[in-house]
Amino acid sequence: MRARIAVLAGDGVGPEVTAEAVRVLERVAARFGHEFAFVECLVGGAGIDAAGDPLPARTRAQVADADAVLLGAVGGPRWSDPSAPVRPEQGLLALRAAMKVFANLRPVTTRDALVDAAPLRPELLRGVDVLFVRELTGGLYFGEKTLAPGPDGETATDLCSYTTGEIERVARVAGRLARTRGRRVTSVDKANVLETSRLWRRTVTRVMRDEFPDVVLEHALVDSFAMQLLRAPASYDVVVTENLFGDILTDEAAVLAGSIGLLPSASLGLPRADGRTPGLYEPIHGSAPDIAGTGKANPVGAILSAAMLLRHSLDAEQEASAVEQAVRTVLEDGWRTPDLLLSGRGPACTTAELGAEICRRL
Ligand code: IPM
Ligand code: MG
């Protein structure tokens, strides 16, 4: 198979972790006889520095031409002045919108070898396997924003809107994925307060009833779900929710896995005419400027994102599983970046050492 993969390393630890993910993909290509062409492009603060734009035109063009996009992270203190005219995060949001990747898959699993690394009691963590499906191109993130002088200082607004169609298509993604797993979907909203949430709840209910009668649907209010997620995390299968709730809940869920550095994500759109599904793949962690360049970043989130790229955009299930299996055995054998070590316990390995060890097992 041939594929063109755009690599948008971005800022902070982004370049270090994507380098390991690319190394793993190169190893997969060699072992399974594929040809992957990697095209490096600028995004985020790196784009602002080089071209004054967090999503430069050349990057847009390369992304449109690629079969999949691998992204590192964007942002950092250098570009975070709240009065700055452009911010790195705008590049990521513009990229999600341009690629029309409305469904963001964020799997969160616990591994027995790592229950120590999480601050919760081990008995709560056993068997946790939750797949979040976060709506990614609607809601507050993309609604009209205003800031104007008002009678009480200034007035700022962020408009939250959802259409039936936007809700239907992400509900279908959740339903289809639930069929490949435990056949249960929890839809999270704030229907006791928000009109968008009432439309969300009605629409998800209808789609699941009409199209996925074999999948069990339950609804949860976001505040109580946030609590239940820590009380009984193993009781969830697929969780579907709107953009902002998904942003917050998936960082909360990262605590279950032991480190946010372990978690991958896939952002998917509708299949193209050629049958391939455009996808944006990125670890869910941020740019971690405090450890950038020190070799301390955990590359597993980026490497598992590469596995999701193989599965969802290149239809290479066997290859994806091989990468996941290599990650599993490396962690079981005790390889740990510093984020996975309880303070003062055991020697840590570097980003590159962990990446190389995963490649060695492929
Ligand atoms: C994420 C991040 C982004 C988001 C930021 C960087 C814009 O937090 O992918 O979860 O809020 O979506
Ligand atoms: Mg986030």
mmCIF file of C-alpha atoms and ligand atoms in Angstrom:
data_model
loop_
_atom_site.group_PDB
_atom_site.id
_atom_site.type_symbol
_atom_site.label_atom_id
_atom_site.label_comp_id
_atom_site.label_asym_id
_atom_site.label_seq_id
_atom_site.Cartn_x
_atom_site.Cartn_y
_atom_site.Cartn_z
ATOM 1 C CA MET A 1 0.000 0.000 0.000
ATOM 2 C CA ARG A 2 1.096 3.554 -0.708
ATOM 3 C CA ALA A 3 0.091 6.456 1.505
ATOM 4 C CA ARG A 4 0.965 10.091 1.894
ATOM 5 C CA ILE A 5 1.105 11.216 5.505
ATOM 6 C CA ALA A 6 1.349 14.878 6.446
ATOM 7 C CA VAL A 7 3.371 15.330 9.639
ATOM 8 C CA LEU A 8 2.555 18.485 11.599
ATOM 9 C CA ALA A 9 4.912 18.279 14.557
ATOM 10 C CA GLY A 10 4.025 21.703 15.969
ATOM 11 C CA ASP A 11 5.387 23.064 19.229
ATOM 12 C CA GLY A 12 6.981 22.033 22.527
ATOM 13 C CA VAL A 13 7.318 18.258 22.791
ATOM 14 C CA GLY A 14 5.352 17.839 19.529
ATOM 15 C CA PRO A 15 8.454 17.313 17.340
ATOM 16 C CA GLU A 16 9.996 14.794 19.778
ATOM 17 C CA VAL A 17 6.924 12.596 20.076
ATOM 18 C CA THR A 18 5.981 12.723 16.386
ATOM 19 C CA ALA A 19 9.556 11.733 15.474
ATOM 20 C CA GLU A 20 9.002 8.478 17.395
ATOM 21 C CA ALA A 21 5.579 7.931 15.805
ATOM 22 C CA VAL A 22 7.124 8.392 12.345
ATOM 23 C CA ARG A 23 9.894 5.963 13.263
ATOM 24 C CA VAL A 24 7.260 3.393 14.205
ATOM 25 C CA LEU A 25 5.348 3.960 10.947
ATOM 26 C CA GLU A 26 8.588 3.528 8.988
ATOM 27 C CA ARG A 27 9.184 0.260 10.776
ATOM 28 C CA VAL A 28 5.619 -0.861 9.968
ATOM 29 C CA ALA A 29 6.141 0.058 6.311
ATOM 30 C CA ALA A 30 9.337 -2.005 6.159
ATOM 31 C CA ARG A 31 7.838 -5.004 7.901
ATOM 32 C CA PHE A 32 4.517 -5.098 6.037
ATOM 33 C CA GLY A 33 5.794 -3.928 2.649
ATOM 34 C CA HIS A 34 4.089 -0.527 2.431
ATOM 35 C CA GLU A 35 5.341 2.752 1.047
ATOM 36 C CA PHE A 36 4.649 5.761 3.221
ATOM 37 C CA ALA A 37 5.674 9.246 2.100
ATOM 38 C CA PHE A 38 5.991 11.702 4.991
ATOM 39 C CA VAL A 39 5.510 15.390 4.277
ATOM 40 C CA GLU A 40 6.559 17.745 7.073
ATOM 41 C CA CYS A 41 4.440 20.866 7.494
ATOM 42 C CA LEU A 42 4.243 23.791 9.901
ATOM 43 C CA VAL A 43 1.402 24.336 12.357
ATOM 44 C CA GLY A 44 0.755 26.303 15.548
ATOM 45 C CA GLY A 45 3.475 28.515 17.005
ATOM 46 C CA ALA A 46 5.966 27.099 14.491
ATOM 47 C CA GLY A 47 3.676 28.351 11.708
ATOM 48 C CA ILE A 48 3.303 31.758 13.359
ATOM 49 C CA ASP A 49 7.095 32.122 13.667
ATOM 50 C CA ALA A 50 7.834 31.061 10.096
ATOM 51 C CA ALA A 51 4.848 32.411 8.183
ATOM 52 C CA GLY A 52 2.819 34.583 10.569
ATOM 53 C CA ASP A 53 0.009 32.024 10.363
ATOM 54 C CA PRO A 54 -0.747 29.045 12.663
ATOM 55 C CA LEU A 55 -2.044 27.148 9.620
ATOM 56 C CA PRO A 56 0.019 28.388 6.660
ATOM 57 C CA ALA A 57 -1.334 28.006 3.112
ATOM 58 C CA ARG A 58 1.309 25.405 2.243
ATOM 59 C CA THR A 59 0.208 23.275 5.184
ATOM 60 C CA ARG A 60 -3.441 23.531 4.098
ATOM 61 C CA ALA A 61 -2.495 22.377 0.609
ATOM 62 C CA GLN A 62 -0.365 19.459 1.834
ATOM 63 C CA VAL A 63 -3.076 18.334 4.233
ATOM 64 C CA ALA A 64 -5.695 18.391 1.473
ATOM 65 C CA ASP A 65 -3.386 16.157 -0.546
ATOM 66 C CA ALA A 66 -2.618 13.661 2.228
ATOM 67 C CA ASP A 67 -4.270 10.366 3.138
ATOM 68 C CA ALA A 68 -3.847 11.143 6.819
ATOM 69 C CA VAL A 69 -2.390 13.776 9.102
ATOM 70 C CA LEU A 70 -0.217 13.126 12.135
ATOM 71 C CA LEU A 71 -0.011 16.044 14.545
ATOM 72 C CA GLY A 72 2.168 16.601 17.619
ATOM 73 C CA ALA A 73 0.968 19.495 19.770
ATOM 74 C CA VAL A 74 0.479 23.233 19.479
ATOM 75 C CA GLY A 75 0.946 26.163 21.836
ATOM 76 C CA GLY A 76 3.369 27.455 24.408
ATOM 77 C CA PRO A 77 4.151 30.459 26.581
ATOM 78 C CA ARG A 78 5.865 32.301 23.730
ATOM 79 C CA TRP A 79 2.564 32.702 21.912
ATOM 80 C CA SER A 80 0.092 32.849 24.805
ATOM 81 C CA ASP A 81 -0.191 36.585 25.345
ATOM 82 C CA PRO A 82 -3.986 36.972 25.559
ATOM 83 C CA SER A 83 -3.822 40.115 23.440
ATOM 84 C CA ALA A 84 -1.856 38.437 20.615
ATOM 85 C CA PRO A 85 -3.672 38.733 17.272
ATOM 86 C CA VAL A 86 -3.093 35.061 16.376
ATOM 87 C CA ARG A 87 -2.667 32.036 18.610
ATOM 88 C CA PRO A 88 -1.292 28.554 17.886
ATOM 89 C CA GLU A 89 -4.586 26.912 18.940
ATOM 90 C CA GLN A 90 -6.372 28.711 16.103
ATOM 91 C CA GLY A 91 -4.265 26.670 13.697
ATOM 92 C CA LEU A 92 -5.501 23.422 15.210
ATOM 93 C CA LEU A 93 -9.131 24.532 15.193
ATOM 94 C CA ALA A 94 -8.825 25.750 11.583
ATOM 95 C CA LEU A 95 -7.275 22.415 10.645
ATOM 96 C CA ARG A 96 -10.118 20.436 12.242
ATOM 97 C CA ALA A 97 -12.641 22.633 10.429
ATOM 98 C CA ALA A 98 -10.810 22.442 7.076
ATOM 99 C CA MET A 99 -10.543 18.650 7.281
ATOM 100 C CA LYS A 100 -14.191 18.421 8.456
ATOM 101 C CA VAL A 101 -13.166 15.917 11.117
ATOM 102 C CA PHE A 102 -16.271 16.084 13.262
ATOM 103 C CA ALA A 103 -15.797 12.904 15.315
ATOM 104 C CA ASN A 104 -12.915 12.787 17.768
ATOM 105 C CA LEU A 105 -12.222 9.315 19.132
ATOM 106 C CA ARG A 106 -10.356 9.221 22.431
ATOM 107 C CA PRO A 107 -9.944 5.721 23.848
ATOM 108 C CA VAL A 108 -9.038 5.513 27.522
ATOM 109 C CA THR A 109 -7.940 2.171 28.909
ATOM 110 C CA THR A 110 -6.149 1.172 32.044
ATOM 111 C CA ARG A 111 -3.328 -1.338 31.953
ATOM 112 C CA ASP A 112 -2.651 -3.594 34.897
ATOM 113 C CA ALA A 113 1.069 -2.794 34.605
ATOM 114 C CA LEU A 114 0.309 0.889 35.159
ATOM 115 C CA VAL A 115 -2.404 0.999 37.825
ATOM 116 C CA ASP A 116 0.359 2.166 40.172
ATOM 117 C CA ALA A 117 0.881 5.312 38.115
ATOM 118 C CA ALA A 118 -2.721 6.481 38.618
ATOM 119 C CA PRO A 119 -3.747 8.295 41.789
ATOM 120 C CA LEU A 120 -6.974 6.283 42.156
ATOM 121 C CA ARG A 121 -7.485 3.021 44.018
ATOM 122 C CA PRO A 122 -6.461 0.032 41.872
ATOM 123 C CA GLU A 123 -9.771 -1.788 42.348
ATOM 124 C CA LEU A 124 -11.577 1.125 40.675
ATOM 125 C CA LEU A 125 -9.277 0.996 37.682
ATOM 126 C CA ARG A 126 -9.322 -2.633 36.663
ATOM 127 C CA GLY A 127 -10.971 -3.252 33.342
ATOM 128 C CA VAL A 128 -11.506 0.382 32.379
ATOM 129 C CA ASP A 129 -12.020 0.616 28.616
ATOM 130 C CA VAL A 130 -13.933 3.723 27.601
ATOM 131 C CA LEU A 131 -14.108 5.175 24.124
ATOM 132 C CA PHE A 132 -15.001 8.855 24.081
ATOM 133 C CA VAL A 133 -16.521 10.215 20.900
ATOM 134 C CA ARG A 134 -16.238 13.979 21.143
ATOM 135 C CA GLU A 135 -18.049 16.162 18.614
ATOM 136 C CA LEU A 136 -15.200 18.284 17.249
ATOM 137 C CA THR A 137 -16.324 20.911 14.766
ATOM 138 C CA GLY A 138 -19.382 22.498 16.378
ATOM 139 C CA GLY A 139 -20.619 24.014 19.606
ATOM 140 C CA LEU A 140 -18.980 26.815 21.541
ATOM 141 C CA TYR A 141 -15.614 26.362 19.862
ATOM 142 C CA PHE A 142 -16.937 27.406 16.477
ATOM 143 C CA GLY A 143 -19.854 29.710 17.367
ATOM 144 C CA GLU A 144 -19.742 33.445 16.823
ATOM 145 C CA LYS A 145 -17.538 35.249 19.333
ATOM 146 C CA THR A 146 -17.917 38.887 20.253
ATOM 147 C CA LEU A 147 -16.258 41.346 22.579
ATOM 148 C CA ALA A 148 -17.623 44.857 22.899
ATOM 149 C CA PRO A 149 -17.806 47.663 25.410
ATOM 150 C CA GLY A 150 -21.021 47.296 27.415
ATOM 151 C CA PRO A 151 -22.873 49.005 30.232
ATOM 152 C CA ASP A 152 -20.923 46.946 32.790
ATOM 153 C CA GLY A 153 -17.355 47.143 31.490
ATOM 154 C CA GLU A 154 -17.064 44.889 28.465
ATOM 155 C CA THR A 155 -19.397 42.142 27.240
ATOM 156 C CA ALA A 156 -18.019 38.907 25.786
ATOM 157 C CA THR A 157 -20.113 36.212 24.126
ATOM 158 C CA ASP A 158 -19.445 32.752 22.692
ATOM 159 C CA LEU A 159 -22.385 31.304 20.831
ATOM 160 C CA CYS A 160 -23.135 27.602 21.217
ATOM 161 C CA SER A 161 -25.174 26.084 18.439
ATOM 162 C CA TYR A 162 -25.768 22.594 17.107
ATOM 163 C CA THR A 163 -27.813 21.410 14.155
ATOM 164 C CA THR A 164 -29.739 18.156 13.929
ATOM 165 C CA GLY A 165 -27.394 16.986 11.182
ATOM 166 C CA GLU A 166 -24.268 17.648 13.235
ATOM 167 C CA ILE A 167 -25.679 15.617 16.098
ATOM 168 C CA GLU A 168 -26.926 12.778 13.897
ATOM 169 C CA ARG A 169 -23.596 12.158 12.198
ATOM 170 C CA VAL A 170 -21.614 11.963 15.436
ATOM 171 C CA ALA A 171 -24.304 9.787 17.052
ATOM 172 C CA ARG A 172 -23.923 7.377 14.119
ATOM 173 C CA VAL A 173 -20.167 7.189 14.667
ATOM 174 C CA ALA A 174 -20.799 6.337 18.327
ATOM 175 C CA GLY A 175 -23.406 3.719 17.391
ATOM 176 C CA ARG A 176 -21.149 2.065 14.807
ATOM 177 C CA LEU A 177 -18.214 1.942 17.217
ATOM 178 C CA ALA A 178 -20.401 0.571 20.018
ATOM 179 C CA ARG A 179 -21.220 -2.374 17.736
ATOM 180 C CA THR A 180 -17.525 -3.273 17.610
ATOM 181 C CA ARG A 181 -17.302 -3.257 21.436
ATOM 182 C CA GLY A 182 -19.766 -3.537 24.310
ATOM 183 C CA ARG A 183 -22.866 -2.223 22.466
ATOM 184 C CA ARG A 184 -23.514 0.472 25.048
ATOM 185 C CA VAL A 185 -23.545 4.223 24.502
ATOM 186 C CA THR A 186 -23.708 6.902 27.181
ATOM 187 C CA SER A 187 -24.673 10.299 25.790
ATOM 188 C CA VAL A 188 -23.545 13.193 27.974
ATOM 189 C CA ASP A 189 -25.304 16.561 27.896
ATOM 190 C CA LYS A 190 -26.779 19.283 30.091
ATOM 191 C CA ALA A 191 -30.379 18.879 28.968
ATOM 192 C CA ASN A 192 -31.767 20.234 32.224
ATOM 193 C CA VAL A 193 -30.399 23.672 31.309
ATOM 194 C CA LEU A 194 -29.260 24.019 27.689
ATOM 195 C CA GLU A 195 -31.402 24.115 24.538
ATOM 196 C CA THR A 196 -28.527 22.657 22.488
ATOM 197 C CA SER A 197 -28.438 19.749 24.931
ATOM 198 C CA ARG A 198 -32.175 19.125 24.593
ATOM 199 C CA LEU A 199 -31.798 18.929 20.814
ATOM 200 C CA TRP A 200 -28.742 16.708 21.375
ATOM 201 C CA ARG A 201 -30.665 14.319 23.606
ATOM 202 C CA ARG A 202 -33.712 14.093 21.333
ATOM 203 C CA THR A 203 -31.577 13.531 18.252
ATOM 204 C CA VAL A 204 -29.273 10.921 19.786
ATOM 205 C CA THR A 205 -32.325 9.083 21.149
ATOM 206 C CA ARG A 206 -33.952 8.964 17.705
ATOM 207 C CA VAL A 207 -30.808 7.916 15.804
ATOM 208 C CA MET A 208 -30.058 5.138 18.250
ATOM 209 C CA ARG A 209 -33.659 3.906 18.341
ATOM 210 C CA ASP A 210 -34.079 3.903 14.551
ATOM 211 C CA GLU A 211 -30.623 2.836 13.409
ATOM 212 C CA PHE A 212 -28.986 1.035 16.336
ATOM 213 C CA PRO A 213 -31.767 -0.823 18.159
ATOM 214 C CA ASP A 214 -29.178 -3.428 19.220
ATOM 215 C CA VAL A 215 -27.166 -0.802 21.132
ATOM 216 C CA VAL A 216 -28.187 0.189 24.668
ATOM 217 C CA LEU A 217 -28.365 3.957 25.108
ATOM 218 C CA GLU A 218 -28.308 5.872 28.363
ATOM 219 C CA HIS A 219 -28.190 9.612 28.978
ATOM 220 C CA ALA A 220 -26.179 11.383 31.665
ATOM 221 C CA LEU A 221 -25.933 14.994 32.760
ATOM 222 C CA VAL A 222 -22.395 16.257 32.432
ATOM 223 C CA ASP A 223 -21.905 17.263 36.068
ATOM 224 C CA SER A 224 -23.027 13.944 37.466
ATOM 225 C CA PHE A 225 -21.176 12.055 34.715
ATOM 226 C CA ALA A 226 -17.946 13.843 35.713
ATOM 227 C CA MET A 227 -18.396 12.377 39.184
ATOM 228 C CA GLN A 228 -19.476 8.886 38.054
ATOM 229 C CA LEU A 229 -16.487 8.660 35.724
ATOM 230 C CA LEU A 230 -14.213 8.598 38.764
ATOM 231 C CA ARG A 231 -16.524 6.491 40.934
ATOM 232 C CA ALA A 232 -17.222 3.715 38.445
ATOM 233 C CA PRO A 233 -15.065 4.177 35.346
ATOM 234 C CA ALA A 234 -15.264 0.512 34.364
ATOM 235 C CA SER A 235 -19.030 0.787 33.873
ATOM 236 C CA TYR A 236 -18.767 2.813 30.632
ATOM 237 C CA ASP A 237 -18.289 1.630 27.058
ATOM 238 C CA VAL A 238 -18.777 4.362 24.418
ATOM 239 C CA VAL A 239 -19.408 7.927 25.592
ATOM 240 C CA VAL A 240 -20.629 10.501 23.080
ATOM 241 C CA THR A 241 -20.729 14.190 23.884
ATOM 242 C CA GLU A 242 -20.450 17.708 22.500
ATOM 243 C CA ASN A 243 -17.229 19.577 21.880
ATOM 244 C CA LEU A 244 -16.548 21.436 25.148
ATOM 245 C CA PHE A 245 -17.836 18.693 27.463
ATOM 246 C CA GLY A 246 -15.660 16.228 25.553
ATOM 247 C CA ASP A 247 -12.608 18.439 25.907
ATOM 248 C CA ILE A 248 -13.002 18.606 29.678
ATOM 249 C CA LEU A 249 -14.094 15.022 30.318
ATOM 250 C CA THR A 250 -11.272 13.466 28.312
ATOM 251 C CA ASP A 251 -8.632 15.284 30.346
ATOM 252 C CA GLU A 252 -10.396 14.023 33.463
ATOM 253 C CA ALA A 253 -10.467 10.513 32.013
ATOM 254 C CA ALA A 254 -6.726 10.666 31.329
ATOM 255 C CA VAL A 255 -6.186 10.326 35.078
ATOM 256 C CA LEU A 256 -7.588 6.797 34.808
ATOM 257 C CA ALA A 257 -4.881 5.722 32.366
ATOM 258 C CA GLY A 258 -2.075 6.876 34.655
ATOM 259 C CA SER A 259 -0.683 9.598 32.413
ATOM 260 C CA ILE A 260 -2.110 11.828 29.731
ATOM 261 C CA GLY A 261 1.071 11.034 27.807
ATOM 262 C CA LEU A 262 -0.287 7.577 26.981
ATOM 263 C CA LEU A 263 -3.464 8.616 25.249
ATOM 264 C CA PRO A 264 -4.020 8.837 21.507
ATOM 265 C CA SER A 265 -6.828 10.318 19.461
ATOM 266 C CA ALA A 266 -8.285 10.073 15.992
ATOM 267 C CA SER A 267 -10.440 12.779 14.442
ATOM 268 C CA LEU A 268 -12.494 11.492 11.552
ATOM 269 C CA GLY A 269 -14.710 12.940 8.840
ATOM 270 C CA LEU A 270 -17.004 11.229 6.372
ATOM 271 C CA PRO A 271 -15.405 8.724 3.937
ATOM 272 C CA ARG A 272 -14.140 10.300 0.685
ATOM 273 C CA ALA A 273 -15.136 9.172 -2.805
ATOM 274 C CA ASP A 274 -12.069 6.871 -2.935
ATOM 275 C CA GLY A 275 -13.302 5.112 0.225
ATOM 276 C CA ARG A 276 -10.572 6.428 2.509
ATOM 277 C CA THR A 277 -11.585 8.381 5.603
ATOM 278 C CA PRO A 278 -9.645 11.589 6.133
ATOM 279 C CA GLY A 279 -8.230 11.622 9.607
ATOM 280 C CA LEU A 280 -6.223 13.791 11.937
ATOM 281 C CA TYR A 281 -4.262 11.836 14.526
ATOM 282 C CA GLU A 282 -2.767 13.399 17.622
ATOM 283 C CA PRO A 283 -1.910 12.511 21.192
ATOM 284 C CA ILE A 284 -4.337 14.194 23.547
ATOM 285 C CA HIS A 285 -1.565 15.773 25.618
ATOM 286 C CA GLY A 286 -0.441 19.324 24.968
ATOM 287 C CA SER A 287 2.920 20.816 24.039
ATOM 288 C CA ALA A 288 4.346 20.499 27.610
ATOM 289 C CA PRO A 289 6.800 23.389 27.169
ATOM 290 C CA ASP A 290 8.300 22.719 30.610
ATOM 291 C CA ILE A 291 9.858 19.447 29.431
ATOM 292 C CA ALA A 292 10.341 20.238 25.718
ATOM 293 C CA GLY A 293 13.782 19.226 24.484
ATOM 294 C CA THR A 294 14.665 17.223 27.603
ATOM 295 C CA GLY A 295 13.813 13.736 26.305
ATOM 296 C CA LYS A 296 11.254 13.288 29.080
ATOM 297 C CA ALA A 297 8.102 13.311 26.962
ATOM 298 C CA ASN A 298 6.144 10.082 26.687
ATOM 299 C CA PRO A 299 5.867 9.125 22.997
ATOM 300 C CA VAL A 300 3.186 6.454 23.575
ATOM 301 C CA GLY A 301 0.231 8.806 22.952
ATOM 302 C CA ALA A 302 1.738 9.784 19.587
ATOM 303 C CA ILE A 303 2.669 6.187 18.705
ATOM 304 C CA LEU A 304 -0.814 4.901 19.543
ATOM 305 C CA SER A 305 -2.208 7.765 17.444
ATOM 306 C CA ALA A 306 -0.134 6.371 14.563
ATOM 307 C CA ALA A 307 -1.772 2.989 15.228
ATOM 308 C CA MET A 308 -5.188 4.641 14.978
ATOM 309 C CA LEU A 309 -4.050 6.243 11.701
ATOM 310 C CA LEU A 310 -3.210 2.813 10.330
ATOM 311 C CA ARG A 311 -6.584 1.435 11.404
ATOM 312 C CA HIS A 312 -8.959 4.244 10.492
ATOM 313 C CA SER A 313 -7.391 5.997 7.503
ATOM 314 C CA LEU A 314 -5.332 3.231 5.889
ATOM 315 C CA ASP A 315 -7.556 0.277 6.740
ATOM 316 C CA ALA A 316 -4.491 -1.573 8.078
ATOM 317 C CA GLU A 317 -5.944 -3.360 11.088
ATOM 318 C CA GLN A 318 -3.202 -5.951 11.388
ATOM 319 C CA GLU A 319 -0.515 -3.277 11.369
ATOM 320 C CA ALA A 320 -2.407 -1.186 13.927
ATOM 321 C CA SER A 321 -2.749 -4.176 16.250
ATOM 322 C CA ALA A 322 0.952 -4.968 15.883
ATOM 323 C CA VAL A 323 1.863 -1.462 17.047
ATOM 324 C CA GLU A 324 -0.557 -1.677 19.981
ATOM 325 C CA GLN A 325 0.839 -5.053 20.948
ATOM 326 C CA ALA A 326 4.421 -3.720 20.843
ATOM 327 C CA VAL A 327 3.425 -0.819 23.106
ATOM 328 C CA ARG A 328 1.709 -3.214 25.502
ATOM 329 C CA THR A 329 4.727 -5.494 25.902
ATOM 330 C CA VAL A 330 7.167 -2.615 26.300
ATOM 331 C CA LEU A 331 5.070 -1.211 29.143
ATOM 332 C CA GLU A 332 4.605 -4.648 30.688
ATOM 333 C CA ASP A 333 8.372 -5.099 30.640
ATOM 334 C CA GLY A 334 8.736 -1.993 32.765
ATOM 335 C CA TRP A 335 9.906 0.646 30.305
ATOM 336 C CA ARG A 336 8.865 3.991 31.798
ATOM 337 C CA THR A 337 9.222 7.619 30.845
ATOM 338 C CA PRO A 338 9.277 9.892 33.933
ATOM 339 C CA ASP A 339 5.517 10.622 33.811
ATOM 340 C CA LEU A 340 4.893 6.922 34.565
ATOM 341 C CA LEU A 341 7.170 6.632 37.564
ATOM 342 C CA LEU A 342 5.946 7.215 41.066
ATOM 343 C CA SER A 343 8.295 9.803 42.528
ATOM 344 C CA GLY A 344 11.713 8.383 43.146
ATOM 345 C CA ARG A 345 10.952 4.857 41.929
ATOM 346 C CA GLY A 346 13.090 3.207 39.291
ATOM 347 C CA PRO A 347 15.171 4.644 36.462
ATOM 348 C CA ALA A 348 13.345 6.394 33.638
ATOM 349 C CA CYS A 349 14.000 6.006 29.933
ATOM 350 C CA THR A 350 13.971 8.793 27.352
ATOM 351 C CA THR A 351 11.440 9.543 24.625
ATOM 352 C CA ALA A 352 13.769 8.120 21.975
ATOM 353 C CA GLU A 353 14.670 5.015 23.988
ATOM 354 C CA LEU A 354 11.013 4.129 24.453
ATOM 355 C CA GLY A 355 10.335 4.728 20.742
ATOM 356 C CA ALA A 356 13.312 2.574 19.732
ATOM 357 C CA GLU A 357 12.238 -0.240 22.041
ATOM 358 C CA ILE A 358 8.741 -0.255 20.551
ATOM 359 C CA CYS A 359 10.238 -0.405 17.039
ATOM 360 C CA ARG A 360 12.538 -3.230 18.038
ATOM 361 C CA ARG A 361 9.502 -5.356 18.937
ATOM 362 C CA LEU A 362 7.704 -4.716 15.693
HETATM 363 C C1 IPM B 1 -7.624 19.259 22.845
HETATM 364 C C2 IPM B 1 -7.017 20.591 23.173
HETATM 365 C C3 IPM B 1 -7.549 21.618 22.176
HETATM 366 C C4 IPM B 1 -9.049 21.689 22.362
HETATM 367 C C5 IPM B 1 -6.893 23.007 22.279
HETATM 368 C C6 IPM B 1 -5.402 22.947 22.127
HETATM 369 C C7 IPM B 1 -7.488 23.963 21.289
HETATM 370 O O1 IPM B 1 -7.277 20.946 24.479
HETATM 371 O O2 IPM B 1 -7.407 18.771 21.716
HETATM 372 O O3 IPM B 1 -8.301 18.691 23.703
HETATM 373 O O4 IPM B 1 -9.536 22.403 23.247
HETATM 374 O O5 IPM B 1 -9.762 21.023 21.610
HETATM 375 MG MG MG B 2 -8.250 19.428 25.588
#
